[in-house]
């Protein structure tokens, strides 16, 4: 039995066996330890710990790779997001962004990601959408959802199923471009009645900070009403509107164009935030896996040394029993 | 007194500097804009934007959008814009021919409208190049 144990461990214990004198002292202290471990625990526990280490190491490699992929995707899309920021600013300067506008029909457009493992950005978007919904649903106002992205859909479909008008997923399968988003915007404008559209997305401030933001786009009738009432949009009246038969036709074109520009920017910013959040989530994942691996290595070494000691005890007690 | 012109598309900023005068085509005709123009917000048609810097005229092909003019600041937001120097004459001519062929083959109202738009876009690009000479 001792030789089989030796072969299993692949170590040489011959020099130790030949000097029985110090062993008697060790035997008394280690005997309780042997009892604690119990039967059949010796080399099997190292196997278990080793398996665990292997799987944690694999996970660490995967999360490291995911982090690098997210970093490269972020670089590509960040440039485009920054270029598209200049597009909606003239609209806001002209028409204003008034989230406090009081309208009857609100539509909340929630932009979320399709894939998971991206930190908490989808949950924050959904939380804000729900809050907006609560604020804006009263006795004579109604509030509907339009959802872009699988993760938002999964969360909102559970409790607000009857309020959802339109769901669109898998936006990022094809390369995101303005034509695609303008078709989407067209879809929404045709199928959903609204007085005000509130787009909820995560704005990309930097690689570690993503701010949930809402952008408000008003329908042309409301724009006319607000501009006549004065206030922030009152400046619109100082501009003479040309091009097209009537002022309302131009305003409608303007509102539609504004919506598609704002949507384009929102979708790009959300995609940036998704990649950034995934990068930091995978980074902390890899670090956690590294910590776990350190702890498991310590446990493994302790288990290994304990099993060696048990073997030693067995051999030596066997040897001393033989001697007499 | 110079005008500050900004031409923006969803993908990038095409032009952002000072000019002396521009000629813009809108739905209701072409308008010329000089410094101290009255504030105006207008829809821009698929057509050519002419820019004058000192005594030289530059052409740009615009594919529809909006323009806001006020306080000597002009902001033009379009779906797409190309400077005439960036357009390849051969390729523009080919696109024009393809668009014409598509229009002839188009059936049904929707296809005809789309083919018409494509044709106008192609024509604008060709005009932008030829206009210089």
Short mmCIF file of C-alpha atoms in Angstrom, two decimals:
data_model
loop_
_atom_site.label_atom_id
_atom_site.label_comp_id
_atom_site.label_asym_id
_atom_site.label_seq_id
_atom_site.Cartn_x
_atom_site.Cartn_y
_atom_site.Cartn_z
CA UNK A 1 0.00 0.00 0.00
CA UNK A 2 2.85 2.35 0.78
CA UNK A 3 4.56 1.63 -2.53
CA UNK A 4 1.34 2.23 -4.43
CA UNK A 5 0.99 5.54 -2.60
CA UNK A 6 4.56 6.41 -3.49
CA UNK A 7 3.96 5.67 -7.13
CA UNK A 8 0.80 7.74 -7.12
CA UNK A 9 2.55 10.74 -5.65
CA UNK A 10 5.60 10.19 -7.85
CA UNK A 11 7.99 11.05 -5.05
CA UNK A 12 10.86 9.25 -3.34
CA UNK A 13 10.50 8.59 0.39
CA UNK A 14 13.29 6.02 0.80
CA UNK A 15 15.71 8.27 2.75
CA UNK A 16 12.95 9.20 5.19
CA UNK A 17 11.96 5.64 5.93
CA UNK A 18 15.46 4.66 6.97
CA UNK A 19 15.61 7.00 9.97
CA UNK A 20 12.82 6.09 12.34
CA UNK A 21 13.97 8.12 15.36
CA UNK A 22 12.54 11.55 14.64
CA UNK A 23 9.38 9.98 13.29
CA UNK A 24 8.06 8.90 16.66
CA UNK A 25 7.82 12.49 17.77
CA UNK A 26 6.00 13.48 14.60
CA UNK A 27 3.59 10.60 14.82
CA UNK A 28 2.03 11.79 18.05
CA UNK A 29 1.33 15.27 16.78
CA UNK A 30 0.04 14.24 13.39
CA UNK A 31 -2.19 11.41 14.42
CA UNK A 32 -5.18 13.70 15.17
CA UNK A 33 -4.69 15.38 11.79
CA UNK A 34 -5.03 12.06 10.07
CA UNK A 35 -8.24 11.36 11.91
CA UNK A 36 -9.67 14.70 10.85
CA UNK A 37 -9.20 13.96 7.19
CA UNK A 38 -11.02 10.73 7.17
CA UNK A 39 -10.84 7.92 4.72
CA UNK A 40 -10.38 8.29 0.99
CA UNK A 41 -9.91 12.04 1.20
CA UNK A 42 -6.18 12.17 0.62
CA UNK A 43 -5.50 12.47 -3.09
CA UNK A 44 -9.07 12.93 -4.23
CA UNK A 45 -9.31 16.39 -2.70
CA UNK A 46 -6.28 17.58 -4.63
CA UNK A 47 -7.97 16.37 -7.78
CA UNK A 48 -11.09 18.32 -6.94
CA UNK A 49 -9.14 21.49 -6.24
CA UNK A 50 -7.12 21.02 -9.39
CA UNK A 51 -10.25 20.74 -11.50
CA UNK A 52 -11.63 23.84 -9.93
CA UNK A 53 -8.40 25.71 -10.68
CA UNK A 54 -8.49 24.61 -14.28
CA UNK A 55 -11.99 25.86 -14.83
CA UNK A 56 -11.29 29.18 -13.10
CA UNK A 57 -8.21 29.63 -15.25
CA UNK A 58 -10.22 29.00 -18.39
CA UNK A 59 -12.82 31.53 -17.34
CA UNK A 60 -10.09 34.06 -16.71
CA UNK A 61 -8.71 33.56 -20.21
CA UNK A 62 -12.14 33.98 -21.74
CA UNK A 63 -12.91 37.16 -19.83
CA UNK A 64 -9.52 38.61 -20.74
CA UNK A 65 -10.20 37.91 -24.41
CA UNK A 66 -13.68 39.43 -24.16
CA UNK A 67 -12.21 42.55 -22.63
CA UNK A 68 -9.80 42.99 -25.52
CA UNK A 69 -12.53 42.43 -28.08
CA UNK A 70 -14.73 44.99 -26.37
CA UNK A 71 -11.84 47.47 -26.28
CA UNK A 72 -11.24 47.19 -30.01
CA UNK A 73 -14.94 47.49 -30.84
CA UNK A 74 -15.15 50.52 -28.57
CA UNK A 75 -12.36 52.29 -30.40
CA UNK A 76 -14.11 51.83 -33.73
CA UNK A 77 -17.51 53.00 -32.62
CA UNK A 78 -16.37 55.87 -30.40
CA UNK A 79 -15.14 57.86 -33.38
CA UNK A 80 -18.52 57.57 -35.08
CA UNK A 81 -20.45 58.48 -31.96
CA UNK A 82 -18.41 61.65 -31.52
CA UNK A 83 -18.95 62.60 -35.14
CA UNK A 84 -22.66 62.17 -34.81
CA UNK A 85 -22.88 64.40 -31.77
CA UNK A 86 -22.67 67.54 -33.84
CA UNK A 87 -25.76 66.53 -35.72
CA UNK A 88 -28.47 67.00 -33.16
CA UNK A 89 -27.05 70.10 -31.54
CA UNK A 90 -28.49 72.54 -34.11
CA UNK A 91 -31.90 70.97 -33.59
CA UNK A 92 -31.72 71.43 -29.87
CA UNK A 93 -30.55 74.99 -30.37
CA UNK A 94 -33.52 75.66 -32.60
CA UNK A 95 -36.27 73.59 -31.07
CA UNK A 96 -35.06 73.11 -27.52
CA UNK A 97 -35.04 69.94 -25.46
CA UNK A 98 -37.85 70.27 -22.95
CA UNK A 99 -38.32 67.17 -20.85
CA UNK A 100 -40.81 68.97 -18.65
CA UNK A 101 -43.34 69.44 -21.40
CA UNK A 102 -46.87 68.47 -20.50
CA UNK A 103 -48.45 66.31 -23.16
CA UNK A 104 -51.13 63.72 -23.45
CA UNK A 105 -49.44 60.99 -25.39
CA UNK A 106 -45.94 60.06 -24.32
CA UNK A 107 -43.85 57.41 -25.93
CA UNK A 108 -40.71 56.16 -24.23
CA UNK A 109 -38.08 54.75 -26.56
CA UNK A 110 -35.76 52.55 -24.51
CA UNK A 111 -32.46 51.68 -26.12
CA UNK A 112 -30.70 48.63 -24.71
CA UNK A 113 -28.16 46.09 -25.84
CA UNK A 114 -28.75 42.71 -27.39
CA UNK A 115 -25.98 40.84 -25.63
CA UNK A 116 -25.40 40.56 -21.93
CA UNK A 117 -22.33 40.67 -19.69
CA UNK A 118 -22.19 44.44 -20.02
CA UNK A 119 -22.46 45.62 -16.45
CA UNK A 120 -25.50 47.50 -15.22
CA UNK A 121 -26.31 49.78 -18.15
CA UNK A 122 -29.43 47.93 -19.26
CA UNK A 123 -30.84 47.85 -15.76
CA UNK A 124 -30.32 51.60 -15.36
CA UNK A 125 -32.03 52.29 -18.69
CA UNK A 126 -35.00 50.18 -17.70
CA UNK A 127 -35.17 51.79 -14.27
CA UNK A 128 -35.29 55.24 -15.81
CA UNK A 129 -37.89 54.17 -18.36
CA UNK A 130 -40.09 52.84 -15.60
CA UNK A 131 -39.67 56.05 -13.61
CA UNK A 132 -40.59 58.16 -16.63
CA UNK A 133 -43.58 55.96 -17.21
CA UNK A 134 -44.72 56.47 -13.65
CA UNK A 135 -44.27 60.22 -13.81
CA UNK A 136 -46.09 60.54 -17.07
CA UNK A 137 -49.07 58.29 -16.59
CA UNK A 138 -51.90 60.15 -15.02
CA UNK A 139 -55.66 60.25 -15.40
CA UNK A 140 -55.69 61.81 -18.84
CA UNK A 141 -52.25 61.02 -20.17
CA UNK A 142 -50.97 57.80 -21.55
CA UNK A 143 -47.52 56.39 -21.86
CA UNK A 144 -46.27 53.68 -24.20
CA UNK A 145 -42.97 51.89 -24.72
CA UNK A 146 -40.93 51.26 -27.83
CA UNK A 147 -38.09 48.91 -27.05
CA UNK A 148 -34.86 48.47 -28.98
CA UNK A 149 -32.67 45.55 -27.92
CA UNK A 150 -33.15 42.16 -26.34
CA UNK A 151 -32.14 43.00 -22.80
CA UNK A 152 -34.61 45.82 -22.44
CA UNK A 153 -37.31 43.64 -23.90
CA UNK A 154 -36.61 40.84 -21.44
CA UNK A 155 -36.90 43.17 -18.48
CA UNK A 156 -39.85 45.27 -19.55
CA UNK A 157 -41.98 42.52 -20.98
CA UNK A 158 -42.43 41.01 -17.56
CA UNK A 159 -44.49 43.75 -16.01
CA UNK A 160 -45.41 46.26 -18.69
CA UNK A 161 -46.49 43.96 -21.48
CA UNK A 162 -49.67 45.80 -22.32
CA UNK A 163 -47.90 49.13 -22.68
CA UNK A 164 -45.40 48.04 -25.28
CA UNK A 165 -46.07 49.22 -28.80
CA UNK A 166 -43.08 48.13 -30.78
CA UNK A 167 -40.04 45.93 -30.18
CA UNK A 168 -36.95 45.88 -32.37
CA UNK A 169 -33.94 43.68 -31.76
CA UNK A 170 -30.66 42.73 -33.43
CA UNK A 171 -29.82 46.22 -34.55
CA UNK A 172 -26.10 45.66 -34.45
CA UNK A 173 -26.03 42.62 -36.68
CA UNK A 174 -25.47 44.85 -39.68
CA UNK A 175 -23.13 47.74 -39.39
CA UNK A 176 -24.98 50.64 -37.78
CA UNK A 177 -25.58 53.40 -40.27
CA UNK A 178 -27.87 56.34 -40.65
CA UNK A 179 -30.05 54.79 -43.34
CA UNK A 180 -30.96 51.88 -41.12
CA UNK A 181 -31.80 54.14 -38.20
CA UNK A 182 -33.84 56.47 -40.35
CA UNK A 183 -35.89 53.52 -41.57
CA UNK A 184 -36.43 52.55 -37.94
CA UNK A 185 -37.44 56.08 -37.06
CA UNK A 186 -39.83 56.08 -39.98
CA UNK A 187 -41.39 52.88 -38.69
CA UNK A 188 -41.92 54.33 -35.26
CA UNK A 189 -43.36 57.57 -36.60
CA UNK A 190 -45.81 55.71 -38.80
CA UNK A 191 -47.05 53.18 -36.28
CA UNK A 192 -47.09 55.04 -33.01
CA UNK A 193 -49.12 58.08 -32.17
CA UNK A 194 -47.25 60.48 -30.01
CA UNK A 195 -47.10 64.01 -28.78
CA UNK A 196 -43.68 63.65 -27.24
CA UNK A 197 -41.02 61.03 -27.68
CA UNK A 198 -38.58 60.44 -24.87
CA UNK A 199 -35.51 58.51 -25.87
CA UNK A 200 -33.71 56.79 -22.98
CA UNK A 201 -30.12 55.74 -23.54
CA UNK A 202 -26.69 55.69 -21.89
CA UNK A 203 -24.50 58.57 -22.94
CA UNK A 204 -20.86 57.78 -23.28
CA UNK A 205 -18.89 60.23 -21.13
CA UNK A 206 -15.70 58.24 -20.87
CA UNK A 207 -14.50 54.66 -20.76
CA UNK A 208 -15.55 54.32 -17.14
CA UNK A 209 -18.59 56.58 -16.94
CA UNK A 210 -21.91 56.16 -18.71
CA UNK A 211 -24.70 58.57 -17.91
CA UNK A 212 -28.29 57.55 -18.44
CA UNK A 213 -29.90 60.37 -20.39
CA UNK A 214 -33.21 61.16 -22.01
CA UNK A 215 -33.67 63.20 -25.12
CA UNK A 216 -37.10 64.63 -25.81
CA UNK A 217 -38.46 65.11 -29.32
CA UNK A 218 -41.79 66.81 -29.74
CA UNK A 219 -44.33 66.30 -32.44
CA UNK A 220 -44.87 69.24 -34.82
CA UNK A 221 -48.21 70.27 -33.36
CA UNK A 222 -46.77 70.53 -29.89
CA UNK A 223 -43.81 72.49 -31.25
CA UNK A 224 -46.19 74.99 -32.74
CA UNK A 225 -48.16 75.22 -29.56
CA UNK A 226 -45.08 75.73 -27.42
CA UNK A 227 -43.48 78.22 -29.76
CA UNK A 228 -46.57 80.35 -29.74
CA UNK A 229 -46.71 80.15 -25.99
CA UNK A 230 -43.20 81.52 -25.73
CA UNK A 231 -40.60 80.17 -23.42
CA UNK A 232 -37.68 78.09 -24.62
CA UNK A 233 -39.01 77.34 -28.06
CA UNK A 234 -40.23 80.89 -28.54
CA UNK A 235 -37.11 81.61 -30.57
CA UNK A 236 -38.46 79.46 -33.35
CA UNK A 237 -40.90 82.14 -34.32
CA UNK A 238 -38.14 84.62 -34.95
CA UNK A 239 -37.01 82.40 -37.82
CA UNK A 240 -38.85 82.75 -41.05
CA UNK A 241 -39.73 79.30 -42.30
CA UNK A 242 -39.23 78.69 -45.98
CA UNK A 243 -39.27 75.72 -48.24
CA UNK A 244 -42.53 73.84 -48.58
CA UNK A 245 -46.07 75.00 -48.83
CA UNK A 246 -46.92 75.71 -45.24
CA UNK A 247 -45.12 76.22 -42.01
CA UNK A 248 -46.58 73.07 -40.50
CA UNK A 249 -45.30 70.94 -43.36
CA UNK A 250 -41.78 72.21 -42.84
CA UNK A 251 -42.12 71.75 -39.10
CA UNK A 252 -43.20 68.18 -39.61
CA UNK A 253 -40.22 67.45 -41.83
CA UNK A 254 -38.02 69.12 -39.28
CA UNK A 255 -39.43 67.06 -36.43
CA UNK A 256 -38.95 63.82 -38.35
CA UNK A 257 -35.42 64.69 -39.29
CA UNK A 258 -34.69 65.67 -35.72
CA UNK A 259 -36.04 62.37 -34.46
CA UNK A 260 -33.90 60.29 -36.80
CA UNK A 261 -30.76 62.31 -36.03
CA UNK A 262 -31.30 62.07 -32.29
CA UNK A 263 -32.02 58.34 -32.59
CA UNK A 264 -28.86 57.78 -34.58
CA UNK A 265 -26.76 59.52 -31.98
CA UNK A 266 -28.55 57.72 -29.15
CA UNK A 267 -28.02 54.30 -30.69
CA UNK A 268 -24.33 54.97 -31.30
CA UNK A 269 -23.78 56.31 -27.79
CA UNK A 270 -25.55 53.33 -26.28
CA UNK A 271 -23.40 50.96 -28.31
CA UNK A 272 -20.29 52.77 -27.06
CA UNK A 273 -21.50 52.56 -23.48
CA UNK A 274 -22.23 48.87 -23.93
CA UNK A 275 -18.71 48.14 -25.10
CA UNK A 276 -17.19 50.27 -22.36
CA UNK A 277 -19.30 48.63 -19.66
CA UNK A 278 -18.44 45.22 -21.00
CA UNK A 279 -14.76 46.10 -20.90
CA UNK A 280 -14.88 47.08 -17.26
CA UNK A 281 -17.12 44.15 -16.31
CA UNK A 282 -14.76 41.68 -17.96
CA UNK A 283 -11.80 43.39 -16.39
CA UNK A 284 -13.17 43.01 -12.87
CA UNK A 285 -14.16 39.46 -13.77
CA UNK A 286 -10.60 38.61 -14.72
CA UNK A 287 -9.29 40.17 -11.57
CA UNK A 288 -11.77 38.22 -9.45
CA UNK A 289 -10.79 35.04 -11.24
CA UNK A 290 -7.15 35.84 -10.49
CA UNK A 291 -7.93 36.30 -6.80
CA UNK A 292 -9.88 33.08 -6.72
CA UNK A 293 -7.03 31.30 -8.39
CA UNK A 294 -4.60 32.56 -5.75
CA UNK A 295 -6.80 31.30 -2.96
CA UNK A 296 -7.33 27.97 -4.66
CA UNK A 297 -3.60 27.58 -5.16
CA UNK A 298 -3.04 28.04 -1.46
CA UNK A 299 -5.74 25.50 -0.65
CA UNK A 300 -4.26 23.12 -3.18
CA UNK A 301 -0.80 23.36 -1.71
CA UNK A 302 -2.11 22.84 1.77
CA UNK A 303 -4.12 19.81 0.68
CA UNK A 304 -1.15 18.43 -1.16
CA UNK A 305 1.18 18.83 1.81
CA UNK A 306 -1.40 17.33 4.12
CA UNK A 307 -1.74 14.28 1.92
CA UNK A 308 2.02 13.88 1.71
CA UNK A 309 2.22 14.02 5.46
CA UNK A 310 -0.50 11.40 5.79
CA UNK A 311 1.36 9.11 3.44
CA UNK A 312 4.49 9.63 5.43
CA UNK A 313 2.73 8.74 8.65
CA UNK A 314 1.31 5.60 7.16
CA UNK A 315 4.65 4.49 5.78
CA UNK A 316 6.49 5.20 8.94
CA UNK A 317 3.98 3.64 11.22
CA UNK A 318 3.90 0.65 8.92
CA UNK A 319 7.69 0.45 9.00
CA UNK A 320 7.88 0.77 12.75
CA UNK A 321 5.17 -1.85 13.16
CA UNK A 322 7.27 -4.21 11.10
CA UNK A 323 10.33 -3.62 13.18
CA UNK A 324 8.56 -4.48 16.34
CA UNK B 1 -18.20 90.39 -41.80
CA UNK B 2 -18.05 86.81 -42.86
CA UNK B 3 -20.47 83.98 -42.63
CA UNK B 4 -19.64 80.87 -40.70
CA UNK B 5 -20.80 77.80 -42.59
CA UNK B 6 -21.23 74.38 -41.04
CA UNK B 7 -22.29 71.43 -43.20
CA UNK B 8 -23.06 68.31 -41.15
CA UNK B 9 -24.03 64.79 -42.13
CA UNK B 10 -24.84 61.92 -39.76
CA UNK B 11 -21.40 60.46 -40.32
CA UNK B 12 -19.10 63.43 -40.26
CA UNK B 13 -18.65 67.17 -40.53
CA UNK B 14 -18.16 68.04 -44.16
CA UNK B 15 -17.46 71.75 -43.89
CA UNK B 16 -16.80 74.04 -40.96
CA UNK B 17 -15.22 77.39 -41.77
CA UNK B 18 -15.91 80.92 -42.93
CA UNK B 19 -17.25 81.80 -46.34
CA UNK B 20 -18.22 84.97 -48.16
CA UNK B 21 -21.49 83.88 -49.74
CA UNK B 22 -23.48 80.74 -50.43
CA UNK B 23 -26.22 79.75 -52.82
CA UNK B 24 -28.55 77.08 -51.48
CA UNK B 25 -31.28 75.18 -53.33
CA UNK B 26 -34.47 74.76 -51.40
CA UNK B 27 -37.84 73.31 -52.28
CA UNK B 28 -39.02 76.67 -53.46
CA UNK B 29 -36.00 77.69 -55.50
CA UNK B 30 -32.47 78.85 -54.93
CA UNK B 31 -31.62 81.38 -52.27
CA UNK B 32 -28.44 83.35 -51.97
CA UNK B 33 -27.16 84.15 -48.53
CA UNK B 34 -24.91 87.12 -47.80
CA UNK B 35 -23.68 88.34 -44.44
CA UNK B 36 -26.39 89.77 -42.18
CA UNK B 37 -29.16 87.72 -43.75
CA UNK B 38 -32.48 87.59 -41.93
CA UNK B 39 -32.96 84.54 -39.70
CA UNK B 40 -34.54 81.73 -41.66
CA UNK B 41 -35.09 78.00 -41.30
CA UNK B 42 -35.62 76.13 -44.51
CA UNK B 43 -35.73 72.68 -46.03
CA UNK B 44 -32.90 71.87 -48.42
CA UNK B 45 -33.61 69.92 -51.57
CA UNK B 46 -31.35 67.44 -53.37
CA UNK B 47 -29.11 69.87 -55.23
CA UNK B 48 -25.92 71.88 -55.39
CA UNK B 49 -24.61 74.17 -52.70
CA UNK B 50 -22.34 76.85 -54.11
CA UNK B 51 -19.82 78.40 -51.77
CA UNK B 52 -17.83 81.51 -52.51
CA UNK B 53 -14.50 82.01 -50.81
CA UNK B 54 -13.01 85.35 -51.91
CA UNK B 55 -13.51 85.08 -55.63
CA UNK B 56 -13.62 81.36 -56.08
CA UNK B 57 -16.79 79.29 -56.23
CA UNK B 58 -16.84 75.79 -54.79
CA UNK B 59 -19.57 73.24 -55.40
CA UNK B 60 -20.98 70.66 -53.04
CA UNK B 61 -23.66 68.09 -53.80
CA UNK B 62 -26.27 67.88 -51.03
CA UNK B 63 -28.80 65.11 -50.65
CA UNK B 64 -31.63 66.84 -48.88
CA UNK B 65 -32.00 68.11 -45.34
CA UNK B 66 -32.37 71.34 -43.42
CA UNK B 67 -30.66 74.67 -43.14
CA UNK B 68 -30.77 77.29 -40.41
CA UNK B 69 -29.47 80.75 -41.10
CA UNK B 70 -29.17 83.35 -38.41
CA UNK B 71 -26.66 85.75 -36.87
CA UNK B 72 -24.14 85.16 -39.64
CA UNK B 73 -24.10 81.47 -38.79
CA UNK B 74 -25.32 78.94 -41.32
CA UNK B 75 -25.95 75.36 -40.24
CA UNK B 76 -26.81 72.87 -42.98
CA UNK B 77 -27.85 69.38 -41.91
CA UNK B 78 -28.14 66.90 -44.75
CA UNK B 79 -28.41 63.17 -45.22
CA UNK B 80 -25.24 63.17 -47.28
CA UNK B 81 -22.90 65.74 -48.78
CA UNK B 82 -19.97 65.46 -51.16
CA UNK B 83 -17.50 68.11 -52.20
CA UNK B 84 -17.06 68.25 -55.94
CA UNK B 85 -13.35 67.59 -55.51
CA UNK B 86 -14.22 64.29 -53.81
CA UNK B 87 -16.41 62.98 -56.60
CA UNK B 88 -14.90 60.81 -59.31
CA UNK B 89 -16.25 61.95 -62.73
CA UNK B 90 -16.29 58.48 -64.27
CA UNK B 91 -18.03 56.93 -61.33
CA UNK B 92 -20.58 59.73 -61.14
CA UNK B 93 -21.38 59.34 -64.84
CA UNK B 94 -21.79 55.59 -64.43
CA UNK B 95 -24.08 56.06 -61.43
CA UNK B 96 -26.15 58.46 -63.53
CA UNK B 97 -26.52 55.94 -66.31
CA UNK B 98 -27.47 53.17 -63.91
CA UNK B 99 -30.07 55.44 -62.29
CA UNK B 100 -31.55 56.34 -65.67
CA UNK B 101 -31.80 52.68 -66.63
CA UNK B 102 -33.45 51.88 -63.31
CA UNK B 103 -36.00 54.62 -63.84
CA UNK B 104 -36.93 53.27 -67.22
CA UNK B 105 -37.41 49.80 -65.77
CA UNK B 106 -39.30 50.92 -62.70
CA UNK B 107 -42.84 49.73 -62.28
CA UNK B 108 -45.33 50.79 -59.71
CA UNK B 109 -45.55 54.10 -57.96
CA UNK B 110 -43.13 53.39 -55.14
CA UNK B 111 -40.36 52.10 -57.40
CA UNK B 112 -40.82 55.05 -59.72
CA UNK B 113 -40.49 57.51 -56.87
CA UNK B 114 -37.38 55.81 -55.51
CA UNK B 115 -35.83 55.62 -58.97
CA UNK B 116 -36.60 59.28 -59.46
CA UNK B 117 -34.85 60.20 -56.24
CA UNK B 118 -31.83 58.10 -57.14
CA UNK B 119 -31.71 59.79 -60.51
CA UNK B 120 -31.81 63.24 -58.99
CA UNK B 121 -29.02 62.34 -56.61
CA UNK B 122 -26.86 61.03 -59.44
CA UNK B 123 -27.60 64.11 -61.55
CA UNK B 124 -26.60 66.40 -58.70
CA UNK B 125 -23.24 64.68 -58.36
CA UNK B 126 -22.54 64.98 -62.07
CA UNK B 127 -23.56 68.62 -62.06
CA UNK B 128 -21.29 69.32 -59.11
CA UNK B 129 -18.28 68.19 -61.11
CA UNK B 130 -19.29 69.84 -64.38
CA UNK B 131 -20.26 73.08 -62.75
CA UNK B 132 -16.67 74.01 -62.06
CA UNK B 133 -15.76 74.12 -65.71
#
